[in-house]
Short mmCIF file of N, CA and C in Angstrom, two decimals:
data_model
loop_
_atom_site.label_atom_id
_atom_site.label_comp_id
_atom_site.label_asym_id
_atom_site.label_seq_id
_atom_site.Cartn_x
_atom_site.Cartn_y
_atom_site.Cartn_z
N UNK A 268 120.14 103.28 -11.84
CA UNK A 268 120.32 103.55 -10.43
C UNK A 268 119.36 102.68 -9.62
N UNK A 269 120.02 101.99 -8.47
CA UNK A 269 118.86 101.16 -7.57
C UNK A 269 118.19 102.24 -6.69
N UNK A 270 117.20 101.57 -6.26
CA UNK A 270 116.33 102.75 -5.28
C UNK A 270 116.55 101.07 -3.92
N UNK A 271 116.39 102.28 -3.08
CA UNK A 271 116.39 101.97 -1.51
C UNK A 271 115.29 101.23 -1.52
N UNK A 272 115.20 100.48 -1.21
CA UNK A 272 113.65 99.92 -0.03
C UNK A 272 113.54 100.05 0.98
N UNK A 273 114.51 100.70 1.61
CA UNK A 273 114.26 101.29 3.12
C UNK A 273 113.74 102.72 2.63
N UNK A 274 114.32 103.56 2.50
CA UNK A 274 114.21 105.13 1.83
C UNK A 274 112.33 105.26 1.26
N UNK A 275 112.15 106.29 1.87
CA UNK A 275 110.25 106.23 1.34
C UNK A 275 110.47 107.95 1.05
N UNK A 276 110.22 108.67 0.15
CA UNK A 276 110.16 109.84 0.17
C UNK A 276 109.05 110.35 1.33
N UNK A 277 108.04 109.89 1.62
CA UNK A 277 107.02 110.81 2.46
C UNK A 277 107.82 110.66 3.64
N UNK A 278 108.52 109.87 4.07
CA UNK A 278 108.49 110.24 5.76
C UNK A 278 109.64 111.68 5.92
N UNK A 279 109.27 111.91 6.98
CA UNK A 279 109.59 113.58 7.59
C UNK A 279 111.02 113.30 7.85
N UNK A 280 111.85 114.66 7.46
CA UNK A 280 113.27 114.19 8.38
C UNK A 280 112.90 114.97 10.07
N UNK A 281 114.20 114.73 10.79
CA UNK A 281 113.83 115.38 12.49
C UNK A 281 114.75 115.92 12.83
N UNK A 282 115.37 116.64 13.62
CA UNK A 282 115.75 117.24 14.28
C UNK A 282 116.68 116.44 15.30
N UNK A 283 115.50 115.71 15.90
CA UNK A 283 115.28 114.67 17.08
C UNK A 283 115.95 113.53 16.71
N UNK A 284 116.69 112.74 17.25
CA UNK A 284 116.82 111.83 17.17
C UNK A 284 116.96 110.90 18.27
N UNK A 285 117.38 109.34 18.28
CA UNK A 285 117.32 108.43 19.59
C UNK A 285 119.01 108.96 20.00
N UNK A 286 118.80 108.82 21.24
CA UNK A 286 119.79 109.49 22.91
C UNK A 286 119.61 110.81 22.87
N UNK A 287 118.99 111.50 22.18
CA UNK A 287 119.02 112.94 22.75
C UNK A 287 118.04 113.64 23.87
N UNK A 288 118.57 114.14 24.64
CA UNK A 288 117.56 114.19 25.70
C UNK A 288 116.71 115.64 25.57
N UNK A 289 115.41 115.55 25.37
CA UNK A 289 114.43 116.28 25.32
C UNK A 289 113.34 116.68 26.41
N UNK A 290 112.77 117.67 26.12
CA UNK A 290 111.28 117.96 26.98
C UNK A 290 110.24 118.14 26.39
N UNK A 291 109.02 117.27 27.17
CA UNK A 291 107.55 117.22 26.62
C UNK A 291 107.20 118.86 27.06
N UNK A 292 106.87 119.91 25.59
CA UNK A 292 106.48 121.10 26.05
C UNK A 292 104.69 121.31 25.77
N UNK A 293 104.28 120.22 26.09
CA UNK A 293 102.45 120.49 25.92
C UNK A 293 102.18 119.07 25.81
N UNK A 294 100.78 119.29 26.81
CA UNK A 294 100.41 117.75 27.80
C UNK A 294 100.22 117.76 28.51
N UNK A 295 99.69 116.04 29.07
CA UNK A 295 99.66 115.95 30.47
C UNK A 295 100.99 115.87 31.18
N UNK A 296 102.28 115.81 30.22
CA UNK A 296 103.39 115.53 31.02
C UNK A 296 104.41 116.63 30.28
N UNK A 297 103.64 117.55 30.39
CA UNK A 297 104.73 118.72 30.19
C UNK A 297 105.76 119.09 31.13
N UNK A 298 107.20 119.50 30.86
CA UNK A 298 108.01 119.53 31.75
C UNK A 298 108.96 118.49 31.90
N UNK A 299 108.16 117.45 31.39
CA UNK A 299 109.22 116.51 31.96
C UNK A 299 110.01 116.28 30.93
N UNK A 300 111.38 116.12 31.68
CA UNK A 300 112.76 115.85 30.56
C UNK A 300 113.32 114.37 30.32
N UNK A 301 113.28 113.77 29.79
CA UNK A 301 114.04 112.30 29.55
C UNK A 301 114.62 112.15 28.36
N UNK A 302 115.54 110.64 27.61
CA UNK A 302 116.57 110.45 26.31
C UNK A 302 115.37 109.90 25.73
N UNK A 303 115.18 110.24 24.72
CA UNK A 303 114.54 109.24 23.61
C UNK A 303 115.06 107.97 23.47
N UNK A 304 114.09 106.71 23.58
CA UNK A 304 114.44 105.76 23.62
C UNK A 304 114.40 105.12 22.15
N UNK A 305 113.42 105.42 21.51
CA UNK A 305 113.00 104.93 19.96
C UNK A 305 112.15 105.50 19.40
N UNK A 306 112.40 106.11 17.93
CA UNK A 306 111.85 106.99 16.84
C UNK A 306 110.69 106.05 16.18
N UNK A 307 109.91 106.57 15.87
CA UNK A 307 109.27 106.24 15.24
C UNK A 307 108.34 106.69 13.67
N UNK A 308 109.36 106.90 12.88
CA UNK A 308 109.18 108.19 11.69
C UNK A 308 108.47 108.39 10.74
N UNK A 309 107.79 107.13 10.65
CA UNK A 309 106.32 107.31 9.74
C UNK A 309 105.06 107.54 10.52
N UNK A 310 104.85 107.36 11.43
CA UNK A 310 104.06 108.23 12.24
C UNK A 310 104.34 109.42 13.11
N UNK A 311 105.68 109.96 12.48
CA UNK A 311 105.62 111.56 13.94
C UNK A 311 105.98 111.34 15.27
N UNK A 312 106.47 109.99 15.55
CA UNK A 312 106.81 109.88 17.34
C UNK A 312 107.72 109.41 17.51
N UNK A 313 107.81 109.56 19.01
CA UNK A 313 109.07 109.22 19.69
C UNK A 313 108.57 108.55 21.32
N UNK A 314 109.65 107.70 21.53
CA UNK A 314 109.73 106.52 23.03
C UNK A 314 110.42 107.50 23.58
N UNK A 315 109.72 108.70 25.00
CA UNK A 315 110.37 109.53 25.99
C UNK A 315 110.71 108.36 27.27
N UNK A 316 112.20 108.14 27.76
CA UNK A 316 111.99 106.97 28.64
C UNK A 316 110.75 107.77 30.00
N UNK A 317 110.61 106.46 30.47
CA UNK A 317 109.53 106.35 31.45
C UNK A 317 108.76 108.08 31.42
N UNK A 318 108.25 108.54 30.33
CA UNK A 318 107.44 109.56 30.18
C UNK A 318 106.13 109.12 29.53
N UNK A 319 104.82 109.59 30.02
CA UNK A 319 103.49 109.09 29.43
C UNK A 319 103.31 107.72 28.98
N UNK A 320 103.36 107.38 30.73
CA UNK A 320 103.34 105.97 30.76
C UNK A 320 102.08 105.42 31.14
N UNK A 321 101.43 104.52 30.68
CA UNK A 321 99.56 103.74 30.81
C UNK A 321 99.91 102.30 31.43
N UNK A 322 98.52 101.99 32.08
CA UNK A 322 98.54 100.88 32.68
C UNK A 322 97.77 99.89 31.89
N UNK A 323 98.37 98.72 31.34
CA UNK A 323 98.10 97.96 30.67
C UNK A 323 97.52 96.45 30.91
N UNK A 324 96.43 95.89 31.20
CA UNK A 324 95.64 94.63 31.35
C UNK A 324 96.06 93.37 30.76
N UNK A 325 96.57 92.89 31.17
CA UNK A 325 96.97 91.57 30.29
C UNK A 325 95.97 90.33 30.92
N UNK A 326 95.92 89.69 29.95
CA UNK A 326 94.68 88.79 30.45
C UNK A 326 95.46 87.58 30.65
N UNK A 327 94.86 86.62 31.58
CA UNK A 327 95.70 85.14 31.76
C UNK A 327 95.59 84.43 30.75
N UNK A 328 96.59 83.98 30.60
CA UNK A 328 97.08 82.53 29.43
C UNK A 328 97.51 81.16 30.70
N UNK A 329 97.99 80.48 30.02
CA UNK A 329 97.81 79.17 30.26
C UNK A 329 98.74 78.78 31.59
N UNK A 330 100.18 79.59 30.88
CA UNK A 330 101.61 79.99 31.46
C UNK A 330 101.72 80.75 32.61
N UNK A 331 100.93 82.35 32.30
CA UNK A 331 100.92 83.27 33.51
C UNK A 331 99.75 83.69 33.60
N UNK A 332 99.38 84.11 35.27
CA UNK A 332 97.92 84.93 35.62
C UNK A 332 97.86 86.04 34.58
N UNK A 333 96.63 86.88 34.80
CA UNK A 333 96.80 88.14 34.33
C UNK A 333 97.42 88.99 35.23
N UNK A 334 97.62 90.65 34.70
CA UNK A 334 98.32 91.05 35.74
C UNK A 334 98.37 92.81 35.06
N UNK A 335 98.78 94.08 36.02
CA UNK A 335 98.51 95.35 35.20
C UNK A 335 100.31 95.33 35.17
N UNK A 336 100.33 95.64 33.52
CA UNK A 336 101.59 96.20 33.40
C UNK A 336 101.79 97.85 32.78
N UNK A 337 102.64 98.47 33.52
CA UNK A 337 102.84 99.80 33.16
C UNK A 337 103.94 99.74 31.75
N UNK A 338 102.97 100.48 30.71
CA UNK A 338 104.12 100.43 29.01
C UNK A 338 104.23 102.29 29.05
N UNK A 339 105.30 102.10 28.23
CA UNK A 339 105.06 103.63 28.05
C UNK A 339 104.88 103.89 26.51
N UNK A 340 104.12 104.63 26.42
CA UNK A 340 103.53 104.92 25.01
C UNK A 340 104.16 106.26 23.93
N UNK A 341 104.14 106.31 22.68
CA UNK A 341 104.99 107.51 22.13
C UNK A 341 104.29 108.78 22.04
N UNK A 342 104.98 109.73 21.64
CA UNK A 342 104.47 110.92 21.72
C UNK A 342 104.83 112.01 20.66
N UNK A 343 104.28 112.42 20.58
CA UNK A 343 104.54 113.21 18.93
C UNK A 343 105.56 114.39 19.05
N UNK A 344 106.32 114.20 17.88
CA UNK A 344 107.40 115.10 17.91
C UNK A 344 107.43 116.82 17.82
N UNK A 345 105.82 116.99 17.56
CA UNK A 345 105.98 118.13 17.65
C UNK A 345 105.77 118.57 19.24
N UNK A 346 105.50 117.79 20.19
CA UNK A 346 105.17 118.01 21.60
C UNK A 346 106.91 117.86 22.29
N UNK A 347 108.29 117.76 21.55
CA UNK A 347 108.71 117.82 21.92
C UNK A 347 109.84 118.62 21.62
N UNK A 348 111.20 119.11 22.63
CA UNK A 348 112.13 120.34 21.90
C UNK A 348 113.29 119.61 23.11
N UNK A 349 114.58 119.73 22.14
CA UNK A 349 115.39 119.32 22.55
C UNK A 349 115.98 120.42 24.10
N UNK A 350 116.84 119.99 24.91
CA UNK A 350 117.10 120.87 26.38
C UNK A 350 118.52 121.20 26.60
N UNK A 351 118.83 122.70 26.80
CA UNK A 351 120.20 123.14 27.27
C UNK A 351 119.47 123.69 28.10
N UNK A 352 120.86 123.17 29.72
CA UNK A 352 120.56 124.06 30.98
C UNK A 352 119.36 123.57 31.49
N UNK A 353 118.43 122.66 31.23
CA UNK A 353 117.05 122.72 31.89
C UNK A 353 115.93 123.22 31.33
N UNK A 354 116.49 123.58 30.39
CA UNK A 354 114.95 124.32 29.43
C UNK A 354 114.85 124.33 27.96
N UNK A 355 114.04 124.34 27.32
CA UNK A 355 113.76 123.66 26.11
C UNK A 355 114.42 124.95 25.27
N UNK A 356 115.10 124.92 24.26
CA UNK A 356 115.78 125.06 23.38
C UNK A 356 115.48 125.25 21.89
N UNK A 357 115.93 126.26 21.30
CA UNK A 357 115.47 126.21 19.23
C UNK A 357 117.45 125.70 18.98
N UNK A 358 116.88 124.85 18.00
CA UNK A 358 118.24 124.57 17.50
C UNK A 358 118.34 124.76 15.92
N UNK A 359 119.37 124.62 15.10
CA UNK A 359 119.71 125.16 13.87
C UNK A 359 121.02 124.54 13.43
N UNK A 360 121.39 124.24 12.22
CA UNK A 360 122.21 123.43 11.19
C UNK A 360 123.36 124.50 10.90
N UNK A 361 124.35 124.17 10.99
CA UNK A 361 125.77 125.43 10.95
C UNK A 361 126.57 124.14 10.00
N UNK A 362 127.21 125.35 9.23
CA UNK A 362 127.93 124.02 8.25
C UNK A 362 129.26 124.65 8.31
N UNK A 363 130.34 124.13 8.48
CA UNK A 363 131.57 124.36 8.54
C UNK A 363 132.42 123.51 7.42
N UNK A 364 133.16 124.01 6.55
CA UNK A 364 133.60 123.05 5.36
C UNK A 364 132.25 121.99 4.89
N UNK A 365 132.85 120.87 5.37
CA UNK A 365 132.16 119.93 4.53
C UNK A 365 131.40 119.15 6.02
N UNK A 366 131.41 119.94 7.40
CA UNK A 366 130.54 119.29 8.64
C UNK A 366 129.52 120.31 8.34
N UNK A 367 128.10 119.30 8.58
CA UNK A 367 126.81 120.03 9.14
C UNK A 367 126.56 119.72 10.25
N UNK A 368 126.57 120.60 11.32
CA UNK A 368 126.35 119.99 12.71
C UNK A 368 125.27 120.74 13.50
N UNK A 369 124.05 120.17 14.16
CA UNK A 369 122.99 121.08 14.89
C UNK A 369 123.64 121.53 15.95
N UNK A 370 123.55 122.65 16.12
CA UNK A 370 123.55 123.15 17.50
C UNK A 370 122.56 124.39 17.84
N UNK A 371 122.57 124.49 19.26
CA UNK A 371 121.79 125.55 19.97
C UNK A 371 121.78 126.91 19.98
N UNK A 372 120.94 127.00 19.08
CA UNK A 372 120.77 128.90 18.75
C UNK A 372 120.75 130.14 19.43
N UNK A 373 121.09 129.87 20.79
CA UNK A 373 121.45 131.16 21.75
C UNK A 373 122.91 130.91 22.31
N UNK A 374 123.60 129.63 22.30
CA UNK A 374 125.06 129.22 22.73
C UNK A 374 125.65 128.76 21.99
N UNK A 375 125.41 128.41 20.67
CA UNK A 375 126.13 127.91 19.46
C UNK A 375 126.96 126.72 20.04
N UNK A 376 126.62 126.08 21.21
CA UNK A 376 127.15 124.24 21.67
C UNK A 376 126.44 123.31 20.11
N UNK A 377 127.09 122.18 20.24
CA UNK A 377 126.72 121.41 19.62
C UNK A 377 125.78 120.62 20.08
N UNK A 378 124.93 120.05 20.04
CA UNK A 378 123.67 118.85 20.68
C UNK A 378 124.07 117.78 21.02
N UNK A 379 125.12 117.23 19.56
CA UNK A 379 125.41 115.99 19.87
C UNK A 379 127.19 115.99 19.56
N UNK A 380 127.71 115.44 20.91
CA UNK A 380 128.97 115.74 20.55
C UNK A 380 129.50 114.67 20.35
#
């Protein structure tokens, strides 16, 4: 049997994944709701768009001055929970025949349709 070279047993599976739109529930930017832009799964994070965003120094090169650019930085997945209605949400794995599909544990919707 070949083994993956992508495939690493330690990294975590998620819940979470990129387009689903979530809320930071602990922080300086708690509350706020945005889509995940990009996972990041061997370290625990995720790209919230324009959420816990820093101002960044770039120094002059040859080409351009320096100048402050705003990046936005990731944030750990346990600081975040997916959103029905406006408010953060527990979700759960329902298997029907041979579909496993997450959905939301007080409305039984699907997350991702």
């Amino acid at each position: 049997m070949k083994k993956n070279k992508n495939f690493d047993m330690n990294t975590p599976k998620f819940k979470i994944k990129k387009g689903d739109i979530v809320m930071v529930i602990s922080g300086k930017n708690k509350g706020s709701i945005g889509p995940i832009t990009k996972m990041f799964p061997k370290e625990c994070k995720a790209l919230v768009e324009n959420i816990n965003t820093v101002k960044v120094h770039q120094k002059p090169s040859q080409g351009q001055p320096g100048s402050i650019v705003e990046k936005t930085m990731p944030i750990h997945i346990s600081n975040l929970s997916h959103v029905e209605s406006g408010k953060p949400a527990k979700v759960c794995y329902k298997i029907d025949g041979e579909e496993k599909t997450l959905v939301f544990k007080k409305s039984g919707k699907k997350v991702r349709v």
